[in-house]
Coordinates of C-alpha atoms and ligand atoms in Angstrom, one line a residue:
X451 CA -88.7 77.5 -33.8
X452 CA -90.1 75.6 -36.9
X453 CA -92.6 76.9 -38.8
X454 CA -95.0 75.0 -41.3
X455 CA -94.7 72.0 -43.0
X456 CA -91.2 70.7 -44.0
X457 CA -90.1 70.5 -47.2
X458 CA -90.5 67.0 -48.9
X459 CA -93.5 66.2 -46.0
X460 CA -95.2 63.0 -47.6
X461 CA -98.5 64.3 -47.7
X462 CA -101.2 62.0 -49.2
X463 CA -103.8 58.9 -48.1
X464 CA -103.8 55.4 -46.7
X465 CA -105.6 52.4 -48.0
X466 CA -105.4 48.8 -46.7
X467 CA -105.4 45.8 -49.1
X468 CA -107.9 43.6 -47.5
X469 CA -110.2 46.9 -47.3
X470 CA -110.4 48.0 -51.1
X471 CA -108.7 45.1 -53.2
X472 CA -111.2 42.7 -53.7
X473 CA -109.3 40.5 -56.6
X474 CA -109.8 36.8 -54.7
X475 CA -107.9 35.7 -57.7
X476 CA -104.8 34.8 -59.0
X477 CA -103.6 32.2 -56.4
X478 CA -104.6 34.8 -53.4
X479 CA -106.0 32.5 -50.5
X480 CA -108.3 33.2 -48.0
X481 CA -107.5 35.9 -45.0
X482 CA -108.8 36.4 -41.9
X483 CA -110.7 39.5 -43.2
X484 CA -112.6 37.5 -45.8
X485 CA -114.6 36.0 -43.4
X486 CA -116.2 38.9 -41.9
X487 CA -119.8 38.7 -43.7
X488 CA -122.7 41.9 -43.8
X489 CA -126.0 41.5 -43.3
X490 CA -128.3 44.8 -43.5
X491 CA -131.2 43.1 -42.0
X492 CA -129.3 43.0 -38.3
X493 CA -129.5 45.7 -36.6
X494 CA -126.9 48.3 -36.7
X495 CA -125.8 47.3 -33.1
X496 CA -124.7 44.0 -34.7
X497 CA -123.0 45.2 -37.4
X498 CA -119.5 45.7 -35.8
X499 CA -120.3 42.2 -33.3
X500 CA -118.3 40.1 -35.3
X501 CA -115.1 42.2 -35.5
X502 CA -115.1 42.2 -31.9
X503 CA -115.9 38.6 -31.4
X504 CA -115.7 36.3 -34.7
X505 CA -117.0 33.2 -33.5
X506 CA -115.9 29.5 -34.6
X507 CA -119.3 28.4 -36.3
X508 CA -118.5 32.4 -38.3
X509 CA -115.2 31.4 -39.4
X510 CA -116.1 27.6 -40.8
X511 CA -119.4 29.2 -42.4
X512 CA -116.8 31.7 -44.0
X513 CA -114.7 29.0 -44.9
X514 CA -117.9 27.3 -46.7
X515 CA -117.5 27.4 -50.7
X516 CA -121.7 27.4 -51.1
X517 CA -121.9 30.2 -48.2
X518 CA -124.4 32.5 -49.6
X519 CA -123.4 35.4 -47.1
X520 CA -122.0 38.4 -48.9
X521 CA -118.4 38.6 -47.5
X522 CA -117.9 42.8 -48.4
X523 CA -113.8 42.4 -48.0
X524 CA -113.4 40.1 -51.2
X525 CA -114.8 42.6 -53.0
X526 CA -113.5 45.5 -51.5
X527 CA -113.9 48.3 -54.3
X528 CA -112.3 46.2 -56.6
X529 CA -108.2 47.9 -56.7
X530 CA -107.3 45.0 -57.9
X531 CA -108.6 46.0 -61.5
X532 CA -109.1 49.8 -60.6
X533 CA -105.8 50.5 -59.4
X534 CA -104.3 52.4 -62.3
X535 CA -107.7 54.5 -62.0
X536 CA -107.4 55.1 -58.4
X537 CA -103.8 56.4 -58.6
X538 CA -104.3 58.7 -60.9
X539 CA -106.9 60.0 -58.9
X540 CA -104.2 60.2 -56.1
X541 CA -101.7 61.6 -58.2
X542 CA -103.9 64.6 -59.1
X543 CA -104.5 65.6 -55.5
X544 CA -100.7 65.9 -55.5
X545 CA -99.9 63.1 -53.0
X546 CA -96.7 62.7 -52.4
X547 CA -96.9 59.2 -50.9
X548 CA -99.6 56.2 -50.6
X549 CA -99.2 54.1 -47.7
X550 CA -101.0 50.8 -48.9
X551 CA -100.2 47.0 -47.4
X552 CA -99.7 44.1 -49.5
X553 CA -101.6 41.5 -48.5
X554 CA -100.0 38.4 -46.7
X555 CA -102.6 35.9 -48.5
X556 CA -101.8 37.0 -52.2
X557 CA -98.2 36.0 -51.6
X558 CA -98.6 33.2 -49.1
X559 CA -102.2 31.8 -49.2
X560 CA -101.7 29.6 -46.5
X561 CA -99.1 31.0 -45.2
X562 CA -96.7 28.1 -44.2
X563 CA -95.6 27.8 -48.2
X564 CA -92.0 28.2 -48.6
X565 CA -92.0 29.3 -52.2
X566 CA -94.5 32.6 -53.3
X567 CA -96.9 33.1 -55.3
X568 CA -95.6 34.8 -58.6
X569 CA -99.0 36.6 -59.7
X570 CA -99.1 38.3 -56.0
X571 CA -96.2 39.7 -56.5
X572 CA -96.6 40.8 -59.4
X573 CA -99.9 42.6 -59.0
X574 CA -98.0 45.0 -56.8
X575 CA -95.0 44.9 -59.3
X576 CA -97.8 46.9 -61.6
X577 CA -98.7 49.0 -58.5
X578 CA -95.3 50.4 -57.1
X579 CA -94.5 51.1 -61.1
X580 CA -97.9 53.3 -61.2
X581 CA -97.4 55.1 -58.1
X582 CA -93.4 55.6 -59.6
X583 CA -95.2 57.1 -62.5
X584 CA -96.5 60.1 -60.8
X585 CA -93.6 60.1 -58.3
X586 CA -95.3 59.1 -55.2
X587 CA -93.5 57.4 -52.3
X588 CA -95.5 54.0 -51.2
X589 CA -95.0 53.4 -47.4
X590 CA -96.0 50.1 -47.5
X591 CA -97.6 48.0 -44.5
X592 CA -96.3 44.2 -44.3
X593 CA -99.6 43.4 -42.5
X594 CA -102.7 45.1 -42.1
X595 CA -105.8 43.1 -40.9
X596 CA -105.6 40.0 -43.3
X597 CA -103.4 37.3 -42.1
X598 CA -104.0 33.9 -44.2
X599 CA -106.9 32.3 -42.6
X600 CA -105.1 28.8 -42.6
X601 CA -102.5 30.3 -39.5
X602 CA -105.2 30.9 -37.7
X603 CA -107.4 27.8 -38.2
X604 CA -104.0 25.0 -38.1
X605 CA -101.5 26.9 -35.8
X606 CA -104.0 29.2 -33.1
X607 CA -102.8 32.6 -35.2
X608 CA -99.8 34.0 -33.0
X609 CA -100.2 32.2 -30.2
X610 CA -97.8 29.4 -32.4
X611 CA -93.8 30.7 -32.5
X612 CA -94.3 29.2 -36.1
X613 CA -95.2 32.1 -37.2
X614 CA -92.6 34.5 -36.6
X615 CA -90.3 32.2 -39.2
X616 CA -93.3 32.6 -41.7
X617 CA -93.6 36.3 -41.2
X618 CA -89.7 35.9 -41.8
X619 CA -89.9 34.8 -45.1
X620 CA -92.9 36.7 -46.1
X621 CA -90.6 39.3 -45.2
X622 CA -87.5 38.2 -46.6
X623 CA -89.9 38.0 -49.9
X624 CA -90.8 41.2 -50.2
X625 CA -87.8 42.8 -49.1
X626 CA -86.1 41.8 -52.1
X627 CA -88.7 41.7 -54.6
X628 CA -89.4 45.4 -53.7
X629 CA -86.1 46.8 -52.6
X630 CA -85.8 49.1 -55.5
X631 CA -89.0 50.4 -55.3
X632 CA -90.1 50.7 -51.5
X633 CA -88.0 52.6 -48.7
X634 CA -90.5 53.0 -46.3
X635 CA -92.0 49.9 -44.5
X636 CA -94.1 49.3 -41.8
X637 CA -94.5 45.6 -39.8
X638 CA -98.1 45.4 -38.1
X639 CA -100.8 47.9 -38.5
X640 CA -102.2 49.3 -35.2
X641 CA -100.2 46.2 -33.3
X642 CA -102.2 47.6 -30.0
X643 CA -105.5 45.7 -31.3
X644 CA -104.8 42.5 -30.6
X645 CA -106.5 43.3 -26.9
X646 CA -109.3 44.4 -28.9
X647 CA -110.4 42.3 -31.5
X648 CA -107.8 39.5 -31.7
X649 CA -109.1 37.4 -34.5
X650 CA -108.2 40.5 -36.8
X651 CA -105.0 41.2 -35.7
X652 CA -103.5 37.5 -34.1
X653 CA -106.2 34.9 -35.8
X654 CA -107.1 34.2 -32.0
X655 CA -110.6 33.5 -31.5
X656 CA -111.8 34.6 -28.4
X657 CA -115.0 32.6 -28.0
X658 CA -114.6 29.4 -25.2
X659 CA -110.6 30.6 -24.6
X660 CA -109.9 30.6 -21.3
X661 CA -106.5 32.2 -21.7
X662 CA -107.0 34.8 -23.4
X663 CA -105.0 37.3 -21.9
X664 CA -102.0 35.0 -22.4
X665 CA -102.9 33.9 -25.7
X666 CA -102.2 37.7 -26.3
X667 CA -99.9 38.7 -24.9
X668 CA -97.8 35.7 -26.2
X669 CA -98.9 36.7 -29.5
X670 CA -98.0 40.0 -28.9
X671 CA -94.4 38.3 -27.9
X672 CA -94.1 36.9 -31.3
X673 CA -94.8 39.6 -33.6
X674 CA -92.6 41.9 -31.5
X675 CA -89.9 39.2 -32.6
X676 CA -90.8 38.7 -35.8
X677 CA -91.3 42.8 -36.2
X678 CA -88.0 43.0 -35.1
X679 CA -86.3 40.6 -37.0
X680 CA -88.3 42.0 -40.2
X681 CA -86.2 45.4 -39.6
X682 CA -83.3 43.4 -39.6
X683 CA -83.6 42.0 -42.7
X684 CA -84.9 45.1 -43.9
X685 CA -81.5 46.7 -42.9
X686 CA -79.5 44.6 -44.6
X687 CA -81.4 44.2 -47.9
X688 CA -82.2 47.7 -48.6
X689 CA -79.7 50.1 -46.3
X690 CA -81.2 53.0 -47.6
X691 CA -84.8 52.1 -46.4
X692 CA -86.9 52.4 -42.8
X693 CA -88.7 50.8 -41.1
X694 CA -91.7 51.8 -38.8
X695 CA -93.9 50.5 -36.1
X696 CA -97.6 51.0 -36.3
X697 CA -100.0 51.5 -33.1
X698 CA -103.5 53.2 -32.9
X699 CA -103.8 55.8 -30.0
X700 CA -106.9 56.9 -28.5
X701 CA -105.5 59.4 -25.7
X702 CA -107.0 58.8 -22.5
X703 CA -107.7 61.6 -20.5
X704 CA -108.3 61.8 -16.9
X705 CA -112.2 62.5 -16.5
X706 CA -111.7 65.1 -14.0
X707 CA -108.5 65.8 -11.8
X708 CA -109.9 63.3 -9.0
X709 CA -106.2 61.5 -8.8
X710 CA -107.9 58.2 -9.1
X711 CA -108.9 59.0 -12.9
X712 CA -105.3 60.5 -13.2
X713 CA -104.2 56.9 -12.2
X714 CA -106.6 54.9 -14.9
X715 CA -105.6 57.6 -17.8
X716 CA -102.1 56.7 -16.8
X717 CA -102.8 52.7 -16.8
X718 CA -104.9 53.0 -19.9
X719 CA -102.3 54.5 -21.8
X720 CA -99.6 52.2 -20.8
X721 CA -102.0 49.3 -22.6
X722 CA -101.4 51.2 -25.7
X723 CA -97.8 52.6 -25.3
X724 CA -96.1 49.2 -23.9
X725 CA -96.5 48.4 -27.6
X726 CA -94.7 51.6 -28.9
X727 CA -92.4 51.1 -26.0
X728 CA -91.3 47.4 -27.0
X729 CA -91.3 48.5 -30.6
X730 CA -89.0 51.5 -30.1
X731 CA -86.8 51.3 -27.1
X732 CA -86.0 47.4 -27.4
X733 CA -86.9 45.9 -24.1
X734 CA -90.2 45.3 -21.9
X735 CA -90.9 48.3 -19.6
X736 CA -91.1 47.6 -16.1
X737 CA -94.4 48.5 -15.3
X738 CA -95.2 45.3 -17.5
X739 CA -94.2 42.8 -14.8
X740 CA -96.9 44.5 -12.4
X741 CA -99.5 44.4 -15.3
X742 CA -98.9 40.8 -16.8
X743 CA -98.9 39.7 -13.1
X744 CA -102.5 41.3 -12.5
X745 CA -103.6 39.8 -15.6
X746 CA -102.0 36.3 -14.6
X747 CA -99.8 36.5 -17.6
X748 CA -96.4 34.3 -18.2
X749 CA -94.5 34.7 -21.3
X750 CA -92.2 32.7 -22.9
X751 CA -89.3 34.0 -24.2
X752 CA -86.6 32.2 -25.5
X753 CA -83.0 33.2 -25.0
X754 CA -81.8 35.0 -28.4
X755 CA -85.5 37.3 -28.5
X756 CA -84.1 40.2 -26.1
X757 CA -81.2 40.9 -28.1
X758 CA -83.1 40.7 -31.6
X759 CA -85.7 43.3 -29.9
X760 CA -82.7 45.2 -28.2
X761 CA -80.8 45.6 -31.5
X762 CA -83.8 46.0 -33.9
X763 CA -86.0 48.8 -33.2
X764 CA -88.2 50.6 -35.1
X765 CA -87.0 53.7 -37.6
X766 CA -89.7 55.6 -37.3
X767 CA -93.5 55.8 -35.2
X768 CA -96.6 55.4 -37.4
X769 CA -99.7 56.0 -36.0
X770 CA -103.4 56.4 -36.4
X771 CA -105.2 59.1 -34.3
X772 CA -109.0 59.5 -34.3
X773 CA -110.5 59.9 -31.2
X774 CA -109.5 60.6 -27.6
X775 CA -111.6 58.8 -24.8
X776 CA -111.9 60.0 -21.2
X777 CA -111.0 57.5 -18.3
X778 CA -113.3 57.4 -15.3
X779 CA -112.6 55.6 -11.9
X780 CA -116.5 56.0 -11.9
X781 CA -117.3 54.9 -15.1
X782 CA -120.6 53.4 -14.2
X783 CA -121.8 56.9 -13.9
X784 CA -121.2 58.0 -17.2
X785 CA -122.2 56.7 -21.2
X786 CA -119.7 54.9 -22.4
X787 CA -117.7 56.0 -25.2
X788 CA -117.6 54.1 -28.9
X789 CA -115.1 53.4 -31.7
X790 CA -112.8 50.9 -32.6
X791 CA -110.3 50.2 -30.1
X792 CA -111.4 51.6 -27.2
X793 CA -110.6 51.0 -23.6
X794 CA -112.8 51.7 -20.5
X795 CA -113.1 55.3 -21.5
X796 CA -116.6 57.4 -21.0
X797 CA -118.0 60.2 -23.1
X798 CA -116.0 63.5 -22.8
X799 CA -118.6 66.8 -22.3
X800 CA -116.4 69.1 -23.9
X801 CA -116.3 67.0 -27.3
X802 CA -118.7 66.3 -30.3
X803 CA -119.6 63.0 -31.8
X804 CA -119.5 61.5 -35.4
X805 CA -122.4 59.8 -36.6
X806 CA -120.7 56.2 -35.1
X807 CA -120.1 58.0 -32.0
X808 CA -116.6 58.4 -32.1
X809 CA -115.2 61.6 -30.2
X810 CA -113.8 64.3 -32.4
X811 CA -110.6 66.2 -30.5
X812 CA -108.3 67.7 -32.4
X813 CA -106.5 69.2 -29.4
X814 CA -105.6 65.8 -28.2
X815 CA -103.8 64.9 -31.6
X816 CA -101.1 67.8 -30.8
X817 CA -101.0 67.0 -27.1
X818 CA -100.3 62.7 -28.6
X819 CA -97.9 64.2 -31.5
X820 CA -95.7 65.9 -28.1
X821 CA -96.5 62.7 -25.9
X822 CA -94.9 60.4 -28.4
X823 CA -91.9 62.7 -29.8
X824 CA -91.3 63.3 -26.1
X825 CA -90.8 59.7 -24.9
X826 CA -89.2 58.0 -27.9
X827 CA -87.6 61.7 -30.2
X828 CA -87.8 59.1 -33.4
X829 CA -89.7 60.7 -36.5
X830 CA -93.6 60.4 -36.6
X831 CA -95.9 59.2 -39.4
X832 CA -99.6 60.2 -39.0
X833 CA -100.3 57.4 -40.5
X834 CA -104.2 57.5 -40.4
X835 CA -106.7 60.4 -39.5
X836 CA -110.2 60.7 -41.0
X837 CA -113.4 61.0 -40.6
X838 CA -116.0 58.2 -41.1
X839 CA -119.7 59.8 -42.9
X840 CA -122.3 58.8 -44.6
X841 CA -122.2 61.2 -47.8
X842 CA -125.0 62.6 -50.8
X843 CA -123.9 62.3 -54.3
X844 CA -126.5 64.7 -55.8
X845 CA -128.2 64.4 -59.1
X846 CA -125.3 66.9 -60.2
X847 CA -122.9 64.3 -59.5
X848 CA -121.3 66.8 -56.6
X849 CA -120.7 65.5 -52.8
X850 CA -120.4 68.5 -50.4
X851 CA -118.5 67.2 -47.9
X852 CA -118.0 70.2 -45.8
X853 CA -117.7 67.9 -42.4
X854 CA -114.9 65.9 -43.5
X855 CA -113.1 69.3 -44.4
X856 CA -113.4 70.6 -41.0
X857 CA -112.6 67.5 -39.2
X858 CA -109.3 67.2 -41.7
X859 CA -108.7 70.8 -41.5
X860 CA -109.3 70.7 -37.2
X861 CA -106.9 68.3 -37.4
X862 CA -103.8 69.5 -39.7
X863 CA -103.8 72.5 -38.2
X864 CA -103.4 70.7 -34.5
X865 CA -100.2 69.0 -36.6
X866 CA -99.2 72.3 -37.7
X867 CA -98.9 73.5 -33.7
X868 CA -97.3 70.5 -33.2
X869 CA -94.4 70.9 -35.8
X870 CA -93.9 74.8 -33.9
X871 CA -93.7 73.0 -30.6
X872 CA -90.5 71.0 -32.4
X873 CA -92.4 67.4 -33.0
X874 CA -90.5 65.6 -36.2
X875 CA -93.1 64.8 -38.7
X876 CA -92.9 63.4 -41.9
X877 CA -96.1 62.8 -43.4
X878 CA -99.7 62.7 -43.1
X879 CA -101.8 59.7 -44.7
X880 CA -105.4 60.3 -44.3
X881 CA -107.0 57.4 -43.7
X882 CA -109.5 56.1 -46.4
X883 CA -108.4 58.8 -48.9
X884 CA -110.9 56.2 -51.2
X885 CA -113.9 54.8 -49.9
X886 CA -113.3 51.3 -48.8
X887 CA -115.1 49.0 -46.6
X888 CA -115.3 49.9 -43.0
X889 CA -112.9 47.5 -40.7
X890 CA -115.2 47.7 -37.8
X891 CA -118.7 47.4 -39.5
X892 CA -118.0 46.1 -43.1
X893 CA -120.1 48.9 -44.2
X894 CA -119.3 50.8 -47.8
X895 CA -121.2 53.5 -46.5
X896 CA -118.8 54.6 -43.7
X897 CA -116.9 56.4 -45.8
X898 CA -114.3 58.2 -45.4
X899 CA -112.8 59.4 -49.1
X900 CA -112.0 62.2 -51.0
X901 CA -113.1 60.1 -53.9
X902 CA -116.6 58.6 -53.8
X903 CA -116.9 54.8 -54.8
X904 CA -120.6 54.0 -56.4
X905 CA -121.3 50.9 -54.2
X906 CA -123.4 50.7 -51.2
X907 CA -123.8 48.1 -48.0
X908 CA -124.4 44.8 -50.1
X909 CA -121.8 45.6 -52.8
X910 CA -124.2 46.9 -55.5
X911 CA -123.3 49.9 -57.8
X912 CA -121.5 50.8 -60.7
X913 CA -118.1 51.2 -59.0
X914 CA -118.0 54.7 -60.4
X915 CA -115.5 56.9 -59.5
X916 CA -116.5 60.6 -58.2
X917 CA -114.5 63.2 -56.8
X918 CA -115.7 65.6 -53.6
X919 CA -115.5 68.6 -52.6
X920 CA -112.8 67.4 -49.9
X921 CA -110.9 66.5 -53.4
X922 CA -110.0 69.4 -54.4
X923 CA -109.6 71.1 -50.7
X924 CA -107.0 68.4 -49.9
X925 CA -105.5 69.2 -53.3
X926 CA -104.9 73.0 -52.1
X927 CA -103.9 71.4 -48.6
X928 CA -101.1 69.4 -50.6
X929 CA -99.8 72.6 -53.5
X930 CA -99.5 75.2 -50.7
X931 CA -97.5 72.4 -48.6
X932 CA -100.0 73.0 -46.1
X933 CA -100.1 76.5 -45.8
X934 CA -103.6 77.1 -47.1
X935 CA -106.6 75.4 -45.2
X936 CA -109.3 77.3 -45.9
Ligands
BG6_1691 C1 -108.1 51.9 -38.2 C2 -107.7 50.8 -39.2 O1 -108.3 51.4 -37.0 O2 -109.3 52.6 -38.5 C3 -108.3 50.9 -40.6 O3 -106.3 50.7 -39.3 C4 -109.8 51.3 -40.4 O4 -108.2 49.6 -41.2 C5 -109.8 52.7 -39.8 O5 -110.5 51.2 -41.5 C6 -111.2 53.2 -39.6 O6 -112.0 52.3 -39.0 P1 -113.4 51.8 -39.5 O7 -113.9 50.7 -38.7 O8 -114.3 53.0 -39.5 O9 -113.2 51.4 -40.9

């Protein structure tokens, strides 16, 4: 039996660009994260309504030079000049890796260039030679959140086979810019999203589409391809690197052992592991034809894409784990659970809330860590796990954030039972390991950190740095490999 943490396990935090780089500079173009806007005067139901359903009148106000809405992701907590700062920071709580994404619109603006642009690239030139510096590993996500706003607004976002030879090239671009410097890739964060908020993660707007469901799905269809033929090139220009997939999973558990909620937790989690299953075993499952039937579904697939998926899968699983929901054949009788992602589930008795209402269950990361080793035995990334809280900084410049311990300590120690019951893991990037700007909300002051960022909701503050308390108890986590929680 294995016991503890491995040696070399990448310990250390996760960022997104479009989430803390700010820097709408240099050549970078538009993405579809900039045109998410904050307003502190709408109630705080509203505040995650556009993530869920960007609307078109959003996107062209967005898309207005004299907008005077305050657009919180250009900003971000400006990386783009504090990045050398930042890492630092990183490197003294010992990480051993950074996953971070590049983002698509620094390189490609609009996306459809054929040539790059030079100052992207080398803005995270200077950042991979930082983290080198202090000897920490970048996994590095191709696409997280931020796809140039002109593929969503001239080609309908994914729906358009265009844009797996764009994602190609961006690809292709990267790949050997970077190939000395990055080994370990990953195509498109939490690729499961797109049935959630498909403007984020396809450029699809869902307002007036009547095809939704086919819109993603066919979407999903392309980036499977173009995911697939990314870890082909990736293959061949750097041998010695991997390549990951990327899903969010939100276990859903049967409410109660009525067989009816067995069924839904079962459906429920095929919505999220079809992805993980395209991504990793190569082919469509074949519960799939029953489901795109039900939802009236008919992809097109053209006759090379089974063999690049067949022969390209993924090297290794990332994903993000924050919540488990519970699924109800009776949901009606029940609250309804929040977060992110989330399917039909309903609030779970047995488990406490964050302040956003998202369920905290550490037990259900061990039993997803078995679930997923179980069906696919590739190696595992936890490739996001946080908590999201509002925090103090006290006149003595100290944040007690005994919470976010817990929850992080909860959790790693859920991992830890999950390495004895034989699960390969190889890292743990805590999601948000600087405050950044919320995905869902676009708030600052959902933070989730171990470094406090001096900025609140409309982007005022000094930008200050300031560490926590959870600083210097990840720091511990990290020197004693994770032997030492407390
Ligand atoms: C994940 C995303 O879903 O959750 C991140 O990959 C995101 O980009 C994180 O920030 C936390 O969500 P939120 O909405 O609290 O920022």
């Amino acid at each position: 039996m294995r016991e503890g943490f491995p040696e070399g396990f990448l310990w250390g935090g996760a960022t997104a660009a479009n989430q803390i780089e700010g820097g709408l500079t240099d050549g970078k173009g538009l993405s579809v994260a900039d045109c998410y806007s904050f307003d502190s005067k709408l109630p705080k139901s509203e505040w995650s309504k556009q993530w869920k359903e960007m609307t078109h009148a959003q996107v062209k106000e967005a898309m207005n030079k004299e907008s005077q809405l305050y657009f919180p992701k250009r900003k971000g907590i400006d990386f783009y000049n504090y990045y050398k700062e930042d890492i630092k920071l990183f490197a003294e709580m010992g990480f051993k890796a950074y996953r971070m994404s590049i983002a698509w619109s620094r390189i490609f603006p609009e996306g459809d260039e054929l040539e790059p642009n030079e100052e992207g690239l080398a803005f995270y030139d200077k950042v991979f030679d930082e983290l080198e510096k202090y000897d920490i590993e970048p996994i590095v996500t191709i696409s997280h959140y931020e796809m140039p706003l002109n593929l969503t607004t001239n080609y309908d976002g994914w729906t358009n086979r265009k844009l797996i030879s764009f994602f190609e090239n961006y690809s292709r671009v990267l790949f050997l810019r970077y190939k000395e410097k990055v080994k370990y890739w990953m195509t498109f964060n939490e690729i499961n999203s797109m049935i959630k908020h498909p403007f984020t993660s396809i450029g699809v707007i869902e307002e007036g589409n009547r095809n939704l469901m086919q819109d993603i799905f066919q979407s999903a269809h392309h980036q499977f391809v173009a995911g697939a033929l990314a870890t082909k090139l990736c293959h061949e220009i750097i041998p010695d690197a991997k390549m990951g997939c990327m899903i969010s999973y939100q276990m859903p558990i049967p409410y109660s052992c009525n067989p009816d909620d067995v069924q839904l937790s079962v459906e429920e989690q095929r919505k999220t592991l079809f992805f993980s299953d395209v991504q990793v075993r190569g082919y469509y499952p074949a519960y799939t034809a029953r489901l795109f039937k039900n939802l009236g579904v008919e992809l097109e697939i053209q006759n090379d894409d089974e063999a690049i998926l067949k022969n390209n899968t993924a090297d290794y699983i990332g994903f993000s784990y924050y919540m488990s929901t519970a699924s109800s054949s009776e949901p009606e009788k029940f609250d309804k659970v929040q977060g992110n992602l989330l399917n039909n589930g309903v609030k779970n008795p047995f488990l406490a809330i964050t302040e956003w209402g998202w369920q905290v269950d550490p037990k259900s990361f061990r039993v997803s860590l078995n679930q997923l080793y179980d069906l696919y035995q590739k190696p595992i990334l936890v490739a996001e796990n946080g908590l999201g809280a509002i925090d103090i900084l006290k006149e003595d410049e100290r944040i007690q954030d005994t919470y976010r311990i817990e929850y992080l300590k909860s959790h790693i120690c859920e991992m830890k039972e999950a390495i004895k019951d034989g699960v390969d893991i190889i890292g743990f990037t805590s999601w948000g390991c600087i405050d950044c700007i919320s995905a869902s909300t676009s708030q600052m002051t959902k933070r989730y950190g171990f470094i406090h960022v001096d900025m609140d909701d409309e982007g005022e503050g000094s930008l200050k740095r300031t560490k926590k308390d959870s600083f210097y108890w990840y720091q511990q986590v990290i020197n004693t490999n994770g032997e030492k929680l407390d």
